[in-house]
Coordinates of C-alpha atoms in Angstrom, one line a residue:
M1 CA -70.0 -141.6 -4.8
A2 CA -70.0 -141.3 -1.0
N3 CA -66.9 -139.2 -1.2
L4 CA -68.6 -136.7 -3.5
V5 CA -71.6 -136.6 -1.2
N6 CA -69.2 -135.6 1.5
V7 CA -67.7 -132.9 -0.7
L8 CA -71.1 -131.3 -1.4
N9 CA -72.1 -131.4 2.3
T10 CA -68.7 -130.0 3.4
I11 CA -69.2 -127.1 1.0
R12 CA -72.8 -126.6 2.4
A13 CA -71.6 -126.8 6.0
N14 CA -69.1 -123.9 5.4
A15 CA -71.4 -121.9 3.2
S16 CA -73.6 -118.8 3.9
A17 CA -77.0 -119.0 5.4
E18 CA -78.7 -118.3 2.0
Y19 CA -76.7 -121.2 0.5
R20 CA -77.8 -123.6 3.2
E21 CA -81.3 -122.5 2.8
R22 CA -81.5 -123.0 -1.0
V23 CA -79.2 -126.1 -1.3
P24 CA -80.5 -129.3 0.4
E25 CA -78.2 -131.7 2.1
A26 CA -76.7 -134.1 -0.4
T27 CA -77.5 -137.8 -0.5
Q28 CA -76.7 -140.5 -3.0
T29 CA -80.1 -139.9 -4.8
N30 CA -80.8 -136.2 -4.8
L31 CA -77.9 -134.8 -6.9
V32 CA -80.3 -133.0 -9.3
E33 CA -82.0 -131.2 -6.5
V34 CA -78.7 -130.1 -5.0
G35 CA -77.6 -128.9 -8.4
N36 CA -80.6 -126.9 -9.4
P37 CA -80.0 -123.8 -7.1
I38 CA -76.3 -124.0 -7.8
I39 CA -76.9 -123.8 -11.6
N40 CA -79.9 -121.4 -11.6
Y41 CA -78.8 -118.8 -8.9
E42 CA -75.7 -116.8 -9.7
V43 CA -74.7 -116.0 -6.1
I44 CA -75.1 -119.7 -5.1
G45 CA -73.2 -120.9 -8.1
N46 CA -70.3 -118.5 -7.5
E47 CA -70.2 -119.5 -3.8
F48 CA -70.1 -123.2 -4.7
L49 CA -67.3 -122.8 -7.3
S50 CA -65.2 -120.5 -5.1
E51 CA -65.3 -123.0 -2.2
L52 CA -64.7 -125.9 -4.5
V53 CA -61.7 -124.6 -6.3
N54 CA -60.1 -122.7 -3.4
R55 CA -60.2 -125.3 -0.7
I56 CA -62.4 -128.4 -1.1
A57 CA -61.3 -129.8 -4.4
L58 CA -57.6 -130.0 -3.6
T59 CA -58.2 -131.6 -0.3
I60 CA -60.7 -134.2 -1.5
V61 CA -58.9 -135.2 -4.7
N62 CA -55.4 -134.8 -3.4
S63 CA -54.5 -138.4 -4.0
R64 CA -55.0 -137.9 -7.7
V65 CA -52.9 -134.7 -8.0
A66 CA -49.5 -135.2 -9.6
Q67 CA -47.0 -134.8 -6.8
N68 CA -43.5 -133.3 -6.8
P69 CA -41.3 -135.9 -4.9
L70 CA -38.6 -133.2 -4.6
S71 CA -40.8 -130.8 -2.7
V72 CA -39.4 -132.2 0.6
L73 CA -36.2 -130.3 -0.3
K74 CA -37.9 -126.9 -0.5
K75 CA -36.9 -124.4 2.2
G76 CA -40.2 -122.6 2.8
S77 CA -41.7 -119.2 1.9
I78 CA -40.3 -115.7 1.7
P79 CA -42.2 -112.4 1.0
L80 CA -42.5 -111.4 -2.6
G81 CA -39.8 -108.9 -3.6
Q82 CA -37.1 -110.2 -1.3
D83 CA -34.0 -111.9 -2.5
V84 CA -32.6 -114.9 -0.6
Q85 CA -29.1 -114.2 0.9
D86 CA -27.0 -117.3 1.4
I87 CA -24.2 -116.4 3.9
F88 CA -21.2 -118.6 4.7
V89 CA -18.5 -117.8 7.2
N90 CA -15.2 -119.6 6.6
M91 CA -13.1 -121.1 9.3
A92 CA -10.9 -118.7 11.3
K93 CA -7.2 -119.4 10.8
G94 CA -5.1 -120.3 13.9
E95 CA -1.9 -118.5 14.8
V96 CA 1.0 -119.5 16.9
F97 CA 0.9 -118.2 20.4
D98 CA 3.4 -115.4 21.0
K99 CA 3.7 -114.1 24.5
D100 CA 5.2 -110.8 23.2
S101 CA 2.4 -110.3 20.7
M102 CA 1.1 -106.7 20.3
D103 CA -2.0 -107.8 18.3
L104 CA -4.6 -107.3 21.1
L105 CA -6.2 -104.4 19.3
K106 CA -5.7 -105.7 15.8
N107 CA -9.0 -106.4 13.9
Y108 CA -9.5 -109.8 12.4
T109 CA -12.2 -109.6 9.7
P110 CA -14.1 -112.8 9.3
D111 CA -14.0 -114.4 5.9
V112 CA -17.6 -114.0 5.0
K113 CA -19.0 -115.1 1.6
S114 CA -22.5 -114.4 0.4
V115 CA -24.6 -115.4 -2.6
Y116 CA -28.0 -114.0 -3.6
Y117 CA -30.9 -115.9 -5.2
R118 CA -33.8 -114.1 -6.9
V119 CA -37.2 -115.0 -8.1
N120 CA -36.8 -116.9 -11.4
R121 CA -40.1 -118.6 -11.8
R122 CA -43.4 -116.8 -12.6
D123 CA -46.0 -119.2 -13.9
K124 CA -49.7 -119.1 -14.1
Y125 CA -52.2 -122.0 -14.6
P126 CA -55.7 -121.1 -16.0
V127 CA -58.8 -123.2 -16.1
T128 CA -62.2 -122.1 -17.3
V129 CA -65.5 -123.5 -16.0
S130 CA -68.5 -122.8 -18.2
Y131 CA -72.2 -122.8 -17.3
E132 CA -72.7 -125.9 -19.5
M133 CA -69.9 -127.7 -17.7
L134 CA -71.5 -126.9 -14.3
K135 CA -74.9 -127.9 -15.5
N136 CA -73.7 -131.2 -16.9
A137 CA -71.8 -131.9 -13.7
F138 CA -75.0 -132.2 -11.7
T139 CA -76.5 -134.9 -14.0
S140 CA -74.5 -137.6 -12.3
Y141 CA -71.9 -138.1 -9.7
E142 CA -69.6 -139.4 -12.4
N143 CA -69.8 -136.1 -14.3
L144 CA -69.3 -134.2 -11.0
E145 CA -66.1 -136.2 -10.4
K146 CA -64.9 -135.4 -13.9
L147 CA -65.4 -131.7 -13.2
L148 CA -63.5 -132.0 -9.9
N149 CA -60.6 -133.9 -11.5
G150 CA -60.5 -131.5 -14.5
I151 CA -60.1 -128.5 -12.2
V152 CA -57.6 -130.0 -9.9
N153 CA -55.4 -131.6 -12.6
S154 CA -55.4 -128.5 -14.7
L155 CA -54.3 -126.2 -11.9
Y156 CA -52.4 -128.1 -9.2
S157 CA -51.0 -131.1 -11.1
G158 CA -49.6 -128.8 -13.8
D159 CA -48.0 -126.6 -11.1
N160 CA -46.5 -129.6 -9.2
Y161 CA -45.2 -131.3 -12.4
D162 CA -43.5 -128.1 -13.6
E163 CA -41.9 -127.6 -10.2
Y164 CA -40.6 -131.2 -10.3
L165 CA -39.0 -130.7 -13.8
M166 CA -37.4 -127.4 -12.7
M167 CA -35.9 -128.8 -9.5
K168 CA -34.4 -131.7 -11.5
N169 CA -33.1 -129.2 -14.0
L170 CA -31.2 -127.5 -11.1
V171 CA -29.1 -130.6 -10.9
V172 CA -28.6 -130.8 -14.7
S173 CA -27.6 -127.1 -14.9
A174 CA -25.2 -127.4 -12.0
V175 CA -23.5 -130.4 -13.7
Y176 CA -23.0 -128.7 -17.1
N177 CA -22.2 -125.3 -15.7
G178 CA -19.5 -126.7 -13.5
V179 CA -20.9 -125.8 -10.1
V180 CA -21.1 -129.3 -8.8
K181 CA -18.4 -132.0 -8.5
C182 CA -18.9 -135.0 -10.8
E183 CA -17.5 -138.5 -10.9
K184 CA -17.9 -141.4 -13.3
E185 CA -19.7 -144.3 -11.5
A186 CA -22.7 -146.3 -12.7
P187 CA -23.9 -149.8 -11.8
T188 CA -24.3 -152.1 -14.9
D189 CA -23.6 -155.4 -13.3
E190 CA -23.0 -157.0 -9.9
A191 CA -19.4 -155.8 -9.7
T192 CA -20.1 -152.2 -10.7
G193 CA -23.1 -152.2 -8.5
K194 CA -20.9 -153.0 -5.5
A195 CA -18.5 -150.2 -6.7
F196 CA -21.4 -147.8 -6.9
V197 CA -22.5 -148.5 -3.3
K198 CA -18.9 -148.3 -2.2
K199 CA -18.6 -144.9 -3.9
L200 CA -21.7 -143.6 -2.1
R201 CA -20.5 -144.9 1.2
T202 CA -17.1 -143.2 0.7
L203 CA -18.6 -139.9 -0.3
S204 CA -21.0 -140.0 2.6
G205 CA -18.1 -140.6 5.0
L206 CA -15.9 -137.9 3.5
F207 CA -18.7 -135.4 3.7
K208 CA -18.5 -135.5 7.5
F209 CA -15.0 -134.1 7.5
P210 CA -14.2 -130.4 7.0
S211 CA -13.0 -130.0 3.4
A212 CA -13.1 -127.8 0.3
K213 CA -13.1 -130.8 -2.1
F214 CA -16.9 -131.3 -2.3
N215 CA -18.2 -127.8 -3.0
K216 CA -17.7 -125.5 -6.0
Y217 CA -17.8 -122.1 -4.4
K218 CA -14.4 -121.0 -5.8
T219 CA -15.3 -122.0 -9.3
Y220 CA -18.7 -120.3 -9.0
A221 CA -17.2 -117.1 -7.6
E222 CA -14.6 -116.9 -10.4
E223 CA -17.3 -117.3 -13.1
K224 CA -19.5 -114.7 -11.4
G225 CA -16.6 -112.3 -10.9
L226 CA -17.1 -112.2 -7.2
S227 CA -14.5 -110.6 -4.9
N228 CA -12.1 -112.8 -3.0
P229 CA -12.9 -116.2 -4.8
T230 CA -11.2 -118.5 -2.4
N231 CA -12.1 -122.0 -1.3
V232 CA -14.6 -122.5 1.5
V233 CA -14.3 -125.4 4.0
T234 CA -17.6 -127.2 4.6
W235 CA -18.8 -130.5 6.1
C236 CA -22.1 -132.3 6.3
P237 CA -23.3 -134.8 8.9
I238 CA -25.1 -137.9 7.7
D239 CA -28.5 -136.7 9.0
S240 CA -28.2 -133.7 6.7
Q241 CA -27.3 -135.8 3.6
I242 CA -29.8 -136.4 0.8
L243 CA -29.5 -139.0 -2.0
L244 CA -31.4 -138.3 -5.2
I245 CA -31.2 -141.4 -7.4
K246 CA -32.9 -142.8 -10.5
S247 CA -35.6 -145.4 -9.7
E248 CA -33.9 -147.8 -12.2
I249 CA -30.7 -147.6 -10.2
L250 CA -32.3 -147.9 -6.8
S251 CA -34.3 -151.0 -7.9
S252 CA -31.1 -152.7 -8.9
I253 CA -29.3 -152.2 -5.6
D254 CA -30.1 -153.9 -2.3
V255 CA -31.6 -151.1 -0.2
D256 CA -30.5 -152.9 3.0
V257 CA -26.9 -152.9 1.7
L258 CA -27.2 -149.3 0.7
A259 CA -28.6 -148.3 4.1
S260 CA -25.8 -150.2 5.9
A261 CA -23.3 -148.3 3.8
F262 CA -24.7 -145.1 5.3
N263 CA -24.7 -146.7 8.8
M264 CA -28.4 -146.1 9.0
S265 CA -31.5 -148.3 9.5
R266 CA -33.6 -149.1 6.5
A267 CA -36.4 -146.8 7.7
D268 CA -34.1 -143.9 8.4
F269 CA -32.3 -144.4 5.1
I270 CA -35.4 -144.4 3.0
G271 CA -36.3 -141.1 4.6
R272 CA -33.1 -139.6 3.1
V273 CA -33.6 -141.0 -0.4
V274 CA -35.6 -139.3 -3.1
E275 CA -36.4 -141.3 -6.3
V276 CA -36.6 -139.6 -9.7
D277 CA -37.5 -141.1 -13.1
S278 CA -34.5 -139.5 -14.7
F279 CA -32.6 -136.2 -14.6
D280 CA -32.5 -135.3 -18.3
D281 CA -32.8 -136.8 -21.7
S282 CA -29.2 -137.8 -21.9
D283 CA -29.7 -140.1 -18.9
K284 CA -26.1 -139.6 -18.0
I285 CA -26.8 -138.4 -14.4
Q286 CA -27.3 -141.5 -12.2
A287 CA -27.5 -139.9 -8.7
I288 CA -26.5 -137.0 -6.6
I289 CA -25.5 -137.1 -3.0
C290 CA -25.6 -133.7 -1.3
D291 CA -26.2 -131.6 1.7
E292 CA -29.9 -130.8 2.0
A293 CA -28.8 -127.1 1.9
F294 CA -27.7 -127.7 -1.7
F295 CA -31.3 -127.0 -2.9
Q296 CA -32.4 -123.4 -2.4
V297 CA -36.0 -123.5 -3.4
W298 CA -38.4 -120.9 -1.9
D299 CA -42.1 -120.1 -2.5
N300 CA -42.6 -116.4 -3.2
L301 CA -46.2 -116.2 -4.3
T302 CA -49.1 -118.7 -4.5
T303 CA -52.5 -117.2 -5.2
L304 CA -55.7 -118.2 -7.0
R305 CA -57.5 -115.4 -8.8
T306 CA -61.0 -115.5 -10.3
F307 CA -62.5 -113.7 -13.3
E308 CA -66.2 -114.0 -14.2
N309 CA -67.2 -113.4 -17.8
A310 CA -70.9 -112.6 -18.0
D311 CA -70.8 -112.4 -21.7
N312 CA -70.2 -116.1 -22.3
L313 CA -71.2 -117.4 -18.9
T314 CA -67.8 -118.7 -17.8
R315 CA -65.6 -118.3 -14.8
K316 CA -61.9 -118.4 -15.2
Y317 CA -59.6 -119.5 -12.3
I318 CA -55.9 -118.7 -12.5
L319 CA -53.3 -120.2 -10.2
H320 CA -50.2 -118.1 -9.9
R321 CA -46.9 -119.6 -8.7
W322 CA -43.7 -117.6 -8.2
E323 CA -40.6 -119.3 -6.9
T324 CA -36.9 -118.8 -6.3
L325 CA -35.0 -121.9 -7.5
A326 CA -31.2 -122.2 -7.1
V327 CA -28.5 -124.4 -5.7
S328 CA -26.0 -123.3 -3.1
P329 CA -22.3 -123.3 -4.2
F330 CA -21.4 -123.6 -0.5
A331 CA -23.0 -127.0 0.0
N332 CA -21.3 -130.4 -0.4
A333 CA -22.6 -132.2 -3.5
V334 CA -21.3 -134.9 -5.9
C335 CA -23.1 -136.2 -9.0
L336 CA -22.4 -139.7 -10.2
L337 CA -22.4 -140.0 -14.0
S338 CA -22.6 -143.0 -16.3
D339 CA -20.1 -141.5 -18.7
L340 CA -17.9 -138.4 -19.3
D341 CA -17.8 -136.2 -22.4
S342 CA -14.7 -135.9 -24.5
P343 CA -13.1 -132.5 -24.2
T344 CA -13.6 -130.1 -27.1
K345 CA -10.1 -128.7 -26.7
I346 CA -6.9 -129.6 -24.8
T347 CA -4.2 -127.0 -24.4
A348 CA -0.8 -127.8 -22.9
Q349 CA 1.2 -124.9 -21.3
D350 CA 4.7 -124.4 -22.8
I351 CA 7.6 -125.4 -20.7
S352 CA 11.4 -125.1 -21.1
L353 CA 13.9 -127.4 -19.3
T354 CA 17.6 -127.7 -18.9
A355 CA 19.3 -131.1 -18.8
G356 CA 18.3 -132.9 -15.6
E357 CA 15.4 -130.6 -14.8
S358 CA 11.8 -131.9 -14.4
K359 CA 8.5 -130.1 -14.6
Q360 CA 4.8 -131.1 -14.6
I361 CA 2.9 -130.6 -17.8
E362 CA -0.2 -128.5 -17.1
L363 CA -3.2 -129.1 -19.2
D364 CA -6.3 -126.9 -19.8
F365 CA -9.5 -128.7 -20.8
E366 CA -12.6 -127.2 -22.4
P367 CA -15.3 -127.0 -21.4
K368 CA -14.0 -126.5 -17.8
T369 CA -16.4 -128.8 -16.0
D370 CA -16.2 -132.2 -14.3
V371 CA -18.3 -133.7 -17.0
V372 CA -15.2 -133.7 -19.3
D373 CA -13.0 -136.8 -19.3
K374 CA -9.6 -135.5 -18.2
S375 CA -7.8 -138.8 -18.5
V376 CA -4.7 -138.4 -20.8
T377 CA -1.9 -140.7 -22.0
F378 CA 1.5 -139.0 -22.1
S379 CA 4.2 -140.2 -24.4
T380 CA 7.3 -138.8 -26.3
E381 CA 9.0 -139.7 -29.5
D382 CA 12.3 -138.1 -28.4
T383 CA 13.2 -140.7 -25.8
D384 CA 16.9 -139.8 -25.9
I385 CA 16.1 -136.1 -25.1
I386 CA 13.1 -136.2 -22.7
S387 CA 11.2 -138.7 -20.6
V388 CA 7.6 -138.4 -19.4
N389 CA 5.8 -140.5 -16.8
K390 CA 2.2 -141.5 -16.8
N391 CA 1.3 -138.4 -14.7
G392 CA 2.8 -135.9 -17.1
M393 CA 6.1 -135.3 -15.3
V394 CA 8.7 -134.4 -17.9
T395 CA 12.4 -134.7 -17.4
A396 CA 15.0 -133.3 -19.7
L397 CA 17.7 -136.0 -20.4
A398 CA 19.8 -133.9 -22.8
E399 CA 19.7 -130.7 -24.7
G400 CA 17.7 -130.7 -27.8

C-alpha cells in the first residue's frame, strides 16, 4: 500500500498546477478523495493516465515485468529507416621481401566483407483502460494495484517476452540454416558432464586464436550469392565470449569447475553466462558459446501512442516496438547439441582408378548443415579388387 501511495504522490509532484490543486496528497486512508477528481474531471484523468502509463507504472512495478534475460546482448539503438552494416576486413597476406621489387606503386585492395541487417520486427501491444476500470481502481489500493499490473503486464511484459523468444529463435534458425557451427556434446551423467565442460574449455581456448574454423561466413556468402565468398579469419578473447546455456544443464554442472575451465573467477564467469529455459521444442540445443558480436539486435523504434474514444469512454494505449534481429556470420560461435539428425540423402562422387591408385571418396550430405550426422562406415564386397579404409580412402588392387 505504501508503495502505491508513493506512486500517487509522485504523479502529483510531477503534474500541472491544476492537478495539484484538485487532487489531494495521497495517504493510506484517503484513496477515494484522491480518485474523485481523477474520475470526474476529464483533463485530470487524462493527465493521471498519461503519467501513469508513460513513466510511473513501468518504474514502480518493474520487478513484476517479465524480463528478457538475453537483452544484455542487444547492441543499442539506430534511427528508423537505417540498415545495420556489419563490416569485416580480412587479414592482409604477407609477401616475401624482394629487394628488386617494383611494386611500390601497386595497389593492394583490402579484403573487405560486408553484411546488411534490416528491420524485421514490427510489433504493437495495445491495452484499453475504460472509465469503469478507472472508477473501480480507486475503491481500494488492491484494485489500483490490479490496474497498474494489468497495464504493465499487457504492454511491457508482452514486449519483453516476445523479444526473448525471437532472440532464442535466432540461435535455432542459425543452427538449422547452417550458419553456425554445431557439435554433438551433452551431459547426461558424471562422465559426459566432464566431457561437456572439457568441450567448452577447449572451444573457449581455440576462440582466442585466429582461425576460419568457428565462423560460417563462407557458407553464408555462398547461400546468399555474395561476391567473393571466401573464408574470414576471426578470433575472440575470453572477455568477449558469451555462454548461453539451458538452466537444466547449468544446474547439473559445478559452476566453480566451469568458471575455472574458462580461467575466470566465479563472479566474472557468471557475468558471461546467460541462462535460458530452452531454445526450442526439440530441446536439442544445449548451449552456444559465441563472440558477443554474434548477436546483432538493435532497437529501431519504441513509442507509446494514445487514442481516446469519447464514444465509449475508453482510452487505448499502444506500445510500438520495431527491431532489427540478426546474427553475424563473421563472429565465432559453436552450438552444442544433444543429438544429430540423420541425413535425408547421401551422394558419393564417382571415381575411377587404375591398379595401385588411391583416391578419397567425397560425400555430399543433405541437408548441408552441421545438424546432420556425417559419420559413415565404409566397406567393400570386392576385397580382391579394391580396399577402403575407415576414412573413405579407396585403393585399386586390381582391374575390375
